[in-house]
Coordinates of C-alpha atoms in Angstrom, one line a residue:
Chain I
M164 CA 124.0 79.3 100.4
P165 CA 121.0 80.2 102.7
S166 CA 121.3 83.4 104.5
P167 CA 121.5 83.3 108.4
I168 CA 118.3 83.4 110.2
H169 CA 118.9 86.9 111.8
T170 CA 119.4 88.4 108.3
D171 CA 116.1 86.7 107.2
L172 CA 114.1 88.1 110.2
L173 CA 115.6 91.6 110.0
A174 CA 114.9 91.7 106.3
V175 CA 111.1 91.0 106.9
A176 CA 111.0 93.2 110.2
P177 CA 108.3 95.6 108.8
Q178 CA 106.0 92.7 108.0
V179 CA 106.8 91.1 111.4
I180 CA 106.1 94.3 113.2
L181 CA 102.6 94.7 111.4
T182 CA 101.7 91.1 112.1
L183 CA 102.5 91.3 115.8
A184 CA 100.7 94.5 116.0
A185 CA 97.8 92.9 114.3
G186 CA 97.8 90.2 116.9
L187 CA 98.0 92.7 119.7
L188 CA 95.1 94.8 118.4
L189 CA 93.1 91.6 118.3
L190 CA 93.8 91.0 122.1
I191 CA 93.0 94.5 122.9
E192 CA 89.7 94.5 121.2
A193 CA 88.9 91.3 123.1
F194 CA 90.2 92.0 126.6
L195 CA 90.8 95.7 127.0
P196 CA 87.5 97.4 126.1
G197 CA 88.9 100.7 127.6
L198 CA 91.5 100.9 124.8
R199 CA 89.2 100.2 121.9
R200 CA 88.8 103.9 121.1
A201 CA 92.6 104.1 120.5
L202 CA 92.9 101.0 118.1
S203 CA 93.2 103.3 115.1
E204 CA 96.0 105.2 116.6
L205 CA 97.8 102.1 117.9
G206 CA 97.6 100.7 114.5
M207 CA 99.1 104.0 113.0
L208 CA 101.9 103.8 115.5
A209 CA 102.7 100.2 114.3
V210 CA 102.7 101.5 110.8
A211 CA 105.1 104.2 111.7
G212 CA 107.3 101.5 113.4
A213 CA 107.3 99.4 110.4
A214 CA 108.2 102.3 108.1
W215 CA 111.0 103.3 110.5
A216 CA 112.4 99.6 110.4
R217 CA 112.2 99.7 106.6
L218 CA 114.2 103.0 106.4
A219 CA 116.7 102.1 109.1
L220 CA 117.4 98.5 108.3
P221 CA 119.4 97.4 105.2
T222 CA 118.0 95.6 102.2
P223 CA 119.9 92.4 102.0
G224 CA 118.6 91.1 98.7
L225 CA 117.7 87.4 98.4
V226 CA 116.5 86.0 101.8
W227 CA 114.4 83.1 103.1
S228 CA 115.9 80.5 100.7
G229 CA 115.6 82.9 97.8
T230 CA 111.9 83.1 98.1
L231 CA 111.9 86.8 99.0
R232 CA 114.1 89.5 97.4
V233 CA 114.2 92.4 99.8
D234 CA 116.0 95.0 97.6
E235 CA 115.6 98.7 97.0
L236 CA 112.4 98.2 94.7
A237 CA 110.7 96.2 97.6
A238 CA 111.6 98.8 100.1
F239 CA 110.1 101.6 97.9
V240 CA 106.9 99.6 97.4
D241 CA 106.8 98.7 101.1
L242 CA 107.0 102.5 102.0
Y243 CA 104.2 103.3 99.5
I244 CA 102.1 100.5 100.9
L245 CA 102.7 101.7 104.5
A246 CA 101.8 105.3 103.6
A247 CA 98.5 104.2 102.1
L248 CA 97.7 101.9 105.1
F249 CA 98.7 104.9 107.4
L250 CA 96.2 107.2 105.7
T251 CA 93.5 104.6 105.6
L252 CA 93.7 104.0 109.4
W253 CA 93.8 107.7 110.1
M254 CA 90.5 108.3 108.4
A255 CA 88.9 104.8 109.4
G256 CA 88.5 105.5 113.1
P257 CA 86.1 108.4 113.0
F258 CA 84.5 107.1 109.7
L259 CA 83.6 103.8 111.4
R260 CA 82.2 105.6 114.5
R261 CA 80.0 107.9 112.3
N262 CA 78.6 104.9 110.8
D263 CA 78.0 103.1 114.0
S264 CA 80.3 100.2 113.0
E265 CA 83.4 100.7 114.9
R266 CA 84.9 97.2 115.6
G267 CA 88.6 96.4 116.0
E268 CA 88.6 93.8 113.3
F269 CA 88.9 96.6 110.8
Y270 CA 92.3 97.7 111.7
V271 CA 93.5 94.1 112.2
L272 CA 92.3 93.2 108.7
A273 CA 93.9 96.2 107.1
L274 CA 97.2 95.5 108.7
F275 CA 97.2 91.9 107.5
A276 CA 96.1 93.0 103.9
A277 CA 99.1 95.4 104.1
V278 CA 101.4 92.6 105.1
G279 CA 100.2 90.5 102.1
A280 CA 100.9 93.3 99.7
M281 CA 104.4 93.9 101.2
V282 CA 105.1 90.0 100.7
M283 CA 104.1 90.4 97.1
A284 CA 106.4 93.4 96.7
S285 CA 109.4 91.4 97.5
A286 CA 108.3 87.9 96.4
V287 CA 110.5 86.2 93.7
N288 CA 109.1 82.7 94.0
L289 CA 105.6 81.6 92.6
L290 CA 104.8 80.3 96.2
T291 CA 105.5 83.7 97.9
V292 CA 103.7 85.7 95.0
F293 CA 100.6 83.5 95.6
L294 CA 100.7 83.6 99.4
G295 CA 101.1 87.3 99.3
L296 CA 98.2 87.7 96.9
E297 CA 96.1 85.7 99.0
L298 CA 97.0 87.3 102.3
L299 CA 96.2 90.6 100.7
S300 CA 92.9 89.5 99.1
I301 CA 91.2 87.3 101.8
P302 CA 91.1 90.2 104.5
L303 CA 90.0 92.6 101.8
Y304 CA 86.8 90.4 101.0
V305 CA 85.9 90.9 104.7
L306 CA 86.7 94.5 104.6
N307 CA 84.4 95.2 101.6
A308 CA 81.5 93.7 103.4
F309 CA 82.4 95.3 106.8
F310 CA 79.1 97.2 107.2
R311 CA 77.3 93.9 107.6
R312 CA 73.9 95.4 108.1
S313 CA 74.2 97.2 104.7
V314 CA 73.2 95.3 101.6
I315 CA 75.4 97.3 99.3
S316 CA 78.5 96.6 101.4
L317 CA 77.6 93.0 101.5
E318 CA 77.1 92.8 97.8
A319 CA 80.4 94.6 97.3
G320 CA 82.1 91.9 99.5
L321 CA 80.3 89.0 97.6
K322 CA 81.3 90.4 94.2
Y323 CA 84.8 91.0 95.1
F324 CA 85.1 87.6 96.7
V325 CA 83.7 85.7 93.7
V326 CA 85.9 87.7 91.3
G327 CA 88.9 87.7 93.5
A328 CA 88.9 84.0 94.1
F329 CA 88.3 83.4 90.5
A330 CA 91.4 85.5 89.5
S331 CA 93.4 83.6 92.2
A332 CA 92.4 80.3 90.7
F333 CA 93.6 81.5 87.2
V334 CA 96.9 82.8 88.7
L335 CA 97.3 79.5 90.5
Y336 CA 96.6 77.3 87.5
G337 CA 99.0 79.5 85.5
M338 CA 101.7 79.1 87.9
A339 CA 101.2 75.3 87.9
L340 CA 101.7 75.4 84.2
L341 CA 104.8 77.6 84.6
Y342 CA 106.1 75.1 87.1
G343 CA 105.5 72.1 84.9
A344 CA 107.3 73.9 81.8
T345 CA 110.4 75.1 83.8
A346 CA 110.5 72.5 86.7
S347 CA 111.1 75.4 89.1
T348 CA 109.0 77.9 91.1
D349 CA 111.8 80.5 91.1
L350 CA 110.8 83.7 89.2
A351 CA 114.5 84.1 88.1
V352 CA 114.7 80.6 86.7
I353 CA 111.3 80.8 85.0
V354 CA 112.1 84.2 83.5
A355 CA 115.6 82.9 82.2
V356 CA 113.9 79.8 80.6
I357 CA 111.4 82.1 78.9
A358 CA 113.9 84.6 77.8
A359 CA 116.0 81.9 76.5
G360 CA 113.4 81.2 73.8
A361 CA 110.6 79.0 75.5
A362 CA 108.1 81.9 74.9
L363 CA 106.4 80.0 72.2
D364 CA 106.1 76.7 74.2
P365 CA 102.4 76.4 74.5
L366 CA 102.6 75.5 78.3
V367 CA 104.6 78.7 79.0
A368 CA 102.5 80.8 76.9
I369 CA 99.1 79.6 78.4
G370 CA 100.7 79.8 82.0
L371 CA 102.0 83.2 81.6
A372 CA 98.8 84.4 80.0
M373 CA 96.8 83.0 83.0
V374 CA 99.0 84.6 85.6
V375 CA 98.8 87.9 83.7
A376 CA 95.0 87.7 83.4
G377 CA 94.6 87.0 87.1
L378 CA 96.8 89.9 87.9
A379 CA 94.7 92.0 85.3
F380 CA 91.7 91.3 87.6
K381 CA 93.5 92.7 90.6
L382 CA 94.5 95.8 88.5
A383 CA 90.9 96.1 87.1
V384 CA 92.1 96.8 83.6
V385 CA 89.7 96.0 80.8
P386 CA 88.6 93.1 80.0
A387 CA 88.9 92.3 83.8
H388 CA 87.4 95.5 85.1
A389 CA 83.7 94.9 85.5
W390 CA 83.8 94.3 89.4
A391 CA 85.5 97.6 90.1
P392 CA 82.6 100.1 89.9
D393 CA 80.3 97.9 92.1
V394 CA 83.0 97.1 94.7
Y395 CA 84.2 100.7 94.9
Q396 CA 80.6 102.0 95.2
G397 CA 79.6 99.4 97.9
S398 CA 82.6 99.2 100.1
P399 CA 83.2 101.6 103.0
T400 CA 85.1 104.7 101.8
P401 CA 88.4 104.0 103.6
V402 CA 88.3 100.4 102.3
T403 CA 87.8 101.7 98.8
A404 CA 90.6 104.1 99.2
F405 CA 92.9 101.2 100.3
L406 CA 91.6 98.8 97.6
S407 CA 92.1 101.4 94.9
V408 CA 95.8 101.7 95.5
V409 CA 97.4 98.8 97.5
P410 CA 96.4 95.7 95.4
K411 CA 97.1 97.5 92.2
G412 CA 100.5 98.5 93.3
A413 CA 101.3 95.1 94.5
A414 CA 100.1 93.4 91.3
L415 CA 102.1 96.0 89.1
I416 CA 105.3 95.2 91.0
V417 CA 104.9 91.4 90.3
L418 CA 104.3 92.3 86.5
L419 CA 107.3 94.6 86.6
R420 CA 109.5 91.8 88.2
L421 CA 108.2 89.4 85.5
A422 CA 108.5 92.0 82.6
E423 CA 111.9 93.3 83.6
G424 CA 113.7 90.0 83.2
M425 CA 112.0 89.1 80.0
D426 CA 112.0 92.4 78.2
L427 CA 108.3 92.1 77.3
A428 CA 108.5 94.4 74.5
R429 CA 110.9 92.4 72.6
L430 CA 109.8 89.1 73.6
S431 CA 107.0 88.5 71.1
A432 CA 104.7 90.6 69.1
G433 CA 101.7 88.9 70.5
W434 CA 102.5 90.1 74.0
V435 CA 103.0 93.6 72.9
V436 CA 99.6 93.7 71.1
A437 CA 97.8 92.1 74.1
I438 CA 99.2 94.6 76.6
A439 CA 99.0 97.5 74.5
G440 CA 95.4 96.6 73.7
M441 CA 94.6 96.1 77.5
A442 CA 96.1 99.6 78.2
V443 CA 94.4 101.4 75.4
A444 CA 91.0 99.7 76.0
S445 CA 91.4 100.5 79.7
Q446 CA 92.0 104.2 79.1
T447 CA 89.4 104.6 76.5
L448 CA 86.5 102.5 78.1
G449 CA 87.3 103.8 81.6
N450 CA 87.2 107.5 80.6
L451 CA 84.2 107.1 78.4
I452 CA 82.0 105.4 81.0
A453 CA 83.3 107.6 83.8
L454 CA 81.7 110.5 81.7
V455 CA 78.2 109.4 82.4
Q456 CA 78.4 108.3 86.0
R457 CA 76.4 110.1 88.6
D458 CA 78.0 108.6 91.7
V459 CA 81.3 109.9 92.6
K460 CA 82.7 106.6 93.9
R461 CA 81.7 104.8 90.6
M462 CA 83.3 107.6 88.6
L463 CA 86.5 107.3 90.6
A464 CA 86.3 103.5 89.9
Y465 CA 86.2 104.1 86.2
S466 CA 88.9 106.8 86.5
G467 CA 91.0 104.1 88.3
I468 CA 90.5 101.7 85.3
A469 CA 91.8 104.4 83.1
H470 CA 94.8 105.2 85.3
M471 CA 95.8 101.5 85.3
G472 CA 95.7 101.7 81.5
Y473 CA 98.3 104.5 81.7
A474 CA 100.5 102.5 84.2
L475 CA 100.4 99.5 81.9
V476 CA 101.9 101.5 79.1
A477 CA 104.9 102.1 81.4
V478 CA 105.2 98.4 82.2
L479 CA 105.0 97.6 78.5
V480 CA 107.6 100.0 77.4
G481 CA 109.9 98.6 80.1
G482 CA 113.6 99.7 80.4
P483 CA 114.8 101.7 83.3
D484 CA 112.7 104.8 82.5
G485 CA 109.6 102.6 82.0
A486 CA 110.1 100.8 85.3
S487 CA 110.7 104.1 87.2
A488 CA 107.7 105.6 85.5
V489 CA 105.7 102.7 87.0
L490 CA 106.8 103.7 90.5
V491 CA 106.2 107.5 90.0
Y492 CA 102.7 106.6 88.8
L493 CA 102.1 104.4 91.7
V494 CA 103.1 107.1 94.3
A495 CA 101.2 109.8 92.5
Y496 CA 98.1 107.8 92.2
T497 CA 98.1 106.8 95.9
F498 CA 98.2 110.4 97.0
M499 CA 95.5 111.5 94.6
N500 CA 93.2 108.6 95.3
M501 CA 93.6 108.7 99.1
G502 CA 93.0 112.4 99.2
A503 CA 90.0 112.1 96.8
F504 CA 88.3 109.4 99.0
A505 CA 89.1 111.2 102.4
A506 CA 87.4 114.3 101.0
L507 CA 84.5 112.3 99.8
A508 CA 84.2 110.8 103.2
L509 CA 84.3 114.3 104.6
L510 CA 81.6 115.4 102.3
S511 CA 79.1 112.5 102.5
E512 CA 76.7 112.1 105.4
R513 CA 76.3 108.4 105.7
D514 CA 78.2 105.9 103.8
D515 CA 75.4 103.6 102.8
R516 CA 73.7 106.2 100.7
P517 CA 75.0 107.0 97.1
H518 CA 77.6 109.6 96.7
L519 CA 76.0 111.6 94.1
I520 CA 77.8 114.4 92.3
R521 CA 74.4 116.3 92.8
D522 CA 74.7 116.0 96.5
L523 CA 78.2 117.9 96.3
E524 CA 76.6 121.1 94.7
G525 CA 77.6 124.3 96.5
Q526 CA 79.8 122.5 99.0
G527 CA 82.7 124.7 97.8
Y528 CA 81.8 127.6 99.9
H529 CA 80.2 125.5 102.7
R530 CA 82.7 122.9 103.5
Q531 CA 85.8 124.7 102.2
L532 CA 88.7 122.5 103.3
A533 CA 87.0 119.3 102.0
A534 CA 86.1 120.9 98.7
L535 CA 89.6 122.3 98.2
T536 CA 91.3 118.8 99.0
L537 CA 88.9 117.2 96.6
T538 CA 89.6 119.8 93.9
T539 CA 93.2 119.5 94.3
C540 CA 93.1 115.6 93.9
L541 CA 90.8 115.8 91.0
F542 CA 92.9 118.2 89.1
S543 CA 95.8 116.1 89.7
L544 CA 93.9 112.8 88.5
A545 CA 93.1 114.9 85.4
G546 CA 96.9 115.2 84.9
M547 CA 97.1 119.0 85.2
P548 CA 100.2 120.9 86.3
P549 CA 101.5 121.8 88.9
F550 CA 100.1 118.6 90.6
V551 CA 101.9 115.3 90.9
G552 CA 99.3 113.6 88.3
F553 CA 100.9 115.6 85.7
T554 CA 104.5 114.4 86.8
A555 CA 103.3 110.8 86.6
K556 CA 101.8 111.1 83.2
F557 CA 104.7 113.0 81.9
A558 CA 107.1 110.3 83.1
V559 CA 105.0 107.6 81.5
F560 CA 104.6 109.3 78.1
R561 CA 108.2 110.3 77.9
A562 CA 109.2 106.8 78.6
A563 CA 106.7 105.6 75.8
V564 CA 108.1 108.2 73.3
N565 CA 111.8 107.3 74.1
H566 CA 111.0 103.6 73.4
G567 CA 109.3 104.2 70.1
F568 CA 105.7 103.8 71.3
V569 CA 104.7 107.3 70.1
W570 CA 101.2 106.2 69.3
L571 CA 100.6 104.9 72.8
A572 CA 101.7 108.4 74.2
V573 CA 99.3 110.0 71.6
V574 CA 96.3 107.9 72.8
G575 CA 97.4 108.6 76.5
V576 CA 97.4 112.3 76.0
A577 CA 94.0 112.2 74.1
N578 CA 92.6 110.1 76.9
S579 CA 93.8 112.6 79.6
L580 CA 92.2 115.5 77.7
L581 CA 88.9 113.3 77.6
S582 CA 89.1 112.6 81.3
A583 CA 89.2 116.2 82.3
A584 CA 85.6 116.6 81.4
Y585 CA 84.2 114.4 84.1
Y586 CA 86.7 115.6 86.8
L587 CA 85.8 119.1 86.1
R588 CA 82.1 118.2 86.2
V589 CA 82.5 117.4 90.0
I590 CA 84.5 120.7 90.5
Y591 CA 81.7 122.6 88.6
A592 CA 79.1 121.1 91.0
L593 CA 81.3 122.1 94.0
Y594 CA 81.8 125.7 93.2
M595 CA 79.4 126.8 90.4
K596 CA 76.1 125.5 91.8
P597 CA 74.1 127.0 94.7
L598 CA 74.0 125.1 98.0
P599 CA 70.7 123.4 98.0
E600 CA 67.9 124.5 100.5
R601 CA 68.2 121.4 102.7
A602 CA 71.9 120.9 102.8
P603 CA 72.8 118.0 105.2
E604 CA 74.6 119.1 108.4
L605 CA 77.8 117.2 108.6
Q606 CA 79.7 116.3 111.8
P607 CA 83.3 117.8 111.1
S608 CA 86.0 115.2 111.8
L609 CA 89.5 116.3 112.4
P610 CA 91.2 113.0 111.5
I611 CA 89.5 112.6 108.3
A612 CA 90.2 116.2 107.3
A613 CA 93.8 115.7 108.4
T614 CA 94.1 112.6 106.1
A615 CA 92.6 114.6 103.3
T616 CA 94.8 117.6 103.8
V617 CA 98.0 115.5 104.2
A618 CA 97.2 113.6 100.9
A619 CA 96.4 116.8 99.0
L620 CA 99.5 118.5 100.4
G621 CA 101.5 115.4 99.1
V622 CA 99.8 115.8 95.7
L623 CA 100.8 119.4 95.5
A624 CA 104.5 119.2 97.1
L625 CA 105.4 116.2 94.8
G626 CA 103.9 118.1 91.9
L627 CA 105.9 121.4 92.6
Y628 CA 109.1 119.4 93.2
P629 CA 108.9 116.5 90.8
T630 CA 112.6 115.8 90.8
A631 CA 112.7 114.3 94.2
L632 CA 110.2 111.7 93.3
L633 CA 111.5 111.1 89.7
D634 CA 115.1 110.8 91.1
A635 CA 114.2 108.5 93.9
A636 CA 112.3 106.1 91.5
A637 CA 115.2 106.2 89.0
A638 CA 117.7 105.4 91.7
V639 CA 115.6 102.5 92.9
I640 CA 115.5 101.0 89.4
T641 CA 119.2 101.6 88.8
S642 CA 120.0 99.9 92.1
I643 CA 118.2 96.7 91.2
T644 CA 119.2 96.4 87.6
R645 CA 123.0 97.0 88.4
Chain P
M141 CA 97.9 36.2 89.4
T142 CA 97.2 39.9 89.1
A143 CA 98.5 41.7 86.2
E144 CA 101.4 43.9 86.8
L145 CA 100.4 47.5 87.8
V146 CA 100.8 50.1 85.2
P147 CA 101.4 53.5 86.3
I148 CA 98.9 56.2 85.2
P149 CA 100.4 58.3 82.4
F150 CA 101.2 61.8 83.6
T151 CA 99.4 63.4 80.6
W152 CA 96.2 61.7 81.8
V153 CA 96.5 63.3 85.2
L154 CA 97.1 66.7 83.5
A155 CA 94.2 66.4 81.2
L156 CA 92.0 65.5 84.2
S157 CA 93.2 68.6 85.9
A158 CA 92.5 70.7 82.8
V159 CA 89.1 69.3 82.5
L160 CA 88.3 70.1 86.2
F161 CA 89.5 73.6 85.7
A162 CA 87.3 74.1 82.7
I163 CA 84.3 72.7 84.8
G164 CA 85.0 75.0 87.6
T165 CA 85.3 78.1 85.3
L166 CA 81.9 77.2 83.7
G167 CA 80.4 76.7 87.1
V168 CA 81.5 80.1 88.3
M169 CA 80.1 81.8 85.1
L170 CA 76.9 79.7 84.8
R171 CA 75.6 78.8 88.2
R172 CA 73.4 81.4 90.1
N173 CA 73.5 79.9 93.6
A174 CA 76.4 81.4 95.7
I175 CA 77.1 77.9 97.2
A176 CA 77.4 76.3 93.8
I177 CA 79.6 79.3 92.6
F178 CA 81.8 78.6 95.7
L179 CA 82.0 74.9 95.1
S180 CA 83.1 75.6 91.6
L181 CA 85.8 77.9 92.9
E182 CA 87.1 75.1 95.0
V183 CA 87.2 72.8 92.1
M184 CA 89.3 75.4 90.2
L185 CA 91.7 75.5 93.1
N186 CA 92.0 71.8 93.4
S187 CA 92.4 71.4 89.7
A188 CA 95.5 73.6 90.0
N189 CA 96.6 71.3 92.8
L190 CA 96.1 68.2 90.7
A191 CA 98.3 70.0 87.9
F192 CA 101.1 70.6 90.5
A193 CA 100.8 67.0 91.6
A194 CA 101.0 65.8 88.1
F195 CA 104.2 67.8 87.2
A196 CA 105.8 66.8 90.6
Y197 CA 105.0 63.2 89.7
R198 CA 106.8 63.6 86.5
F199 CA 109.7 65.3 87.8
G200 CA 110.0 62.8 90.7
A201 CA 110.4 60.1 88.0
V202 CA 113.3 61.9 86.4
H203 CA 116.5 61.7 88.4
V204 CA 117.9 65.2 87.5
A205 CA 114.5 67.0 88.4
A206 CA 113.8 65.1 91.5
A207 CA 114.4 68.1 93.6
A208 CA 112.0 70.1 91.6
A209 CA 109.3 67.5 92.6
L210 CA 109.4 68.8 96.1
D211 CA 108.7 72.4 95.0
G212 CA 105.4 71.4 93.6
Q213 CA 104.3 69.1 96.3
I214 CA 105.0 71.8 99.0
F215 CA 103.0 74.3 96.9
I216 CA 100.0 71.9 97.2
F217 CA 100.0 72.1 101.0
F218 CA 99.9 75.9 101.0
V219 CA 97.2 76.1 98.5
I220 CA 95.0 73.7 100.7
A221 CA 95.6 76.0 103.6
V222 CA 94.7 79.1 101.6
A223 CA 91.6 77.3 100.2
A224 CA 90.5 76.7 103.8
A225 CA 90.8 80.2 104.7
E226 CA 89.0 81.3 101.6
A227 CA 86.2 78.9 102.5
T228 CA 85.8 80.5 106.0
V229 CA 85.6 84.0 104.6
G230 CA 83.3 83.1 101.7
L231 CA 80.9 81.1 103.8
A232 CA 80.7 83.7 106.5
L233 CA 79.8 86.3 103.7
F234 CA 77.0 84.0 102.4
I235 CA 75.6 83.7 105.9
A236 CA 75.7 87.4 106.4
L237 CA 73.9 87.9 103.1
Y238 CA 71.3 85.2 103.9
R239 CA 70.5 86.9 107.2
L240 CA 69.9 90.1 105.4
R241 CA 67.9 88.8 102.3
E242 CA 67.0 85.3 102.9
T243 CA 68.4 84.3 99.7
I244 CA 71.8 83.5 98.3
D245 CA 70.8 83.5 94.6
V246 CA 73.5 86.0 93.2
D247 CA 71.0 87.4 90.7
R248 CA 69.1 89.0 93.5
F249 CA 72.1 91.1 94.4
N250 CA 72.0 93.6 91.8
I251 CA 71.4 97.0 93.6
L252 CA 74.8 98.1 92.3
R253 CA 74.8 98.7 88.6
W254 CA 75.6 101.2 86.0

């Protein structure tokens, strides 16, 4: 029984608002040059409108002939994507002006990418998963290469394009095989067929493996991680911030929807070994290579690889506490990463130069606010209390221990200790080294500083009152499994 | 008189799509010219389309699964549109790179490395 059209439309109101706003911004860019300076603010207004719509409107469940499932989980992920988009747009305006590249397409593409991620968050059909994935990826290829006079930005765009399109082709071929094995593109049907014992059917096994491999590229987990450092370093910093949280979140939610129905951990030993292997390899390799990085953005790329390793542990252990740990991790990771990259944008002169740790020396007393926010986010990324990074890791490892994956928790804790070394190296440079003679004079920028401060306050507030976040995530998972 | 037309077996179509996918994958990994890599990516996407078509063809022949055939056929149209969007962005990127460096050999883009 298809739902009525007004239910369908209201269910995707946030996506509709963002799409219309993106069209409007394009028109303003083309025909109203006087308003160009306000595009970033108009975009933020649209995001606020979309967030309001998501909070105020009901979540009806299955809509659009059963291809989208707008449930509590989708609403939660939508809000997290909108928060990341809001912070990205906030810092993007002054950032682009400082690098002489302000063009309205930036905001338009960012809005479209967010719509794609939100489609993925509620997609329960192979078709909507694929379309969401592409709507997320294609604008990001352009955003990576946004500084089109800069070779490293174009190189980042080229690499992300080739790797991203390659991953999409894998996902698509895997979907074709799953469709062939189950005669359906509906995730619920596919999951039911697999759970009923088709897991060892070669068509299903290969198809599922290809879909998971394609999503692993988006998550940048080992062995599909090699693109991340180059793309992180080459992309404009606000794009890096967006790229480091939104596609990963969307891909994790698709994995979660797949894993939740199948009870991955009990499906077959092969899957457990494969995913646990990916998680452990990502954590260990990410942290080890991050230790020797000299560029902060590359270091954060490897740190991101390690963090997705922790998140995969939560996906693997499954169950209500595993699933809610994934959500907690996503929110925590978003605030930490957005804050770190915004602070980095504040501390670096021009974006097309490397962001060396050496260049941050002595900035702790020179640019106090930026250094303080960066320090907060790095401590949180290292998983130290009282910041939200600790809450997230605690939730993940608690779920792992409760489900009998004690060894994964032990590996994770050991890796967290290891990771503290490279985060502390940056903090050491900030506060323990003298300011060099010829320190670059940076133009202060209120919006970027505000972005960094809001993100850092989020890190601190959610870290001090973790129950709010933990309860919200648990409530979301309870409501969808009920 | 012409011989009666024998329909092509579904497995042949599926095998062709798998071979095309493998060719595309190898092309992306081995070729160094950006346009050649891009062509290989398109081959990969279209091999998946062919797999969808093959499965839809089989489901269409079975009465109980005839509705499922439609799902696969619709998928193909969306993939064609997505591939066109990807082509636009990819080619625009290559042109921007060519303007800057006068080459689209991917081995020449290696400023970023660890």
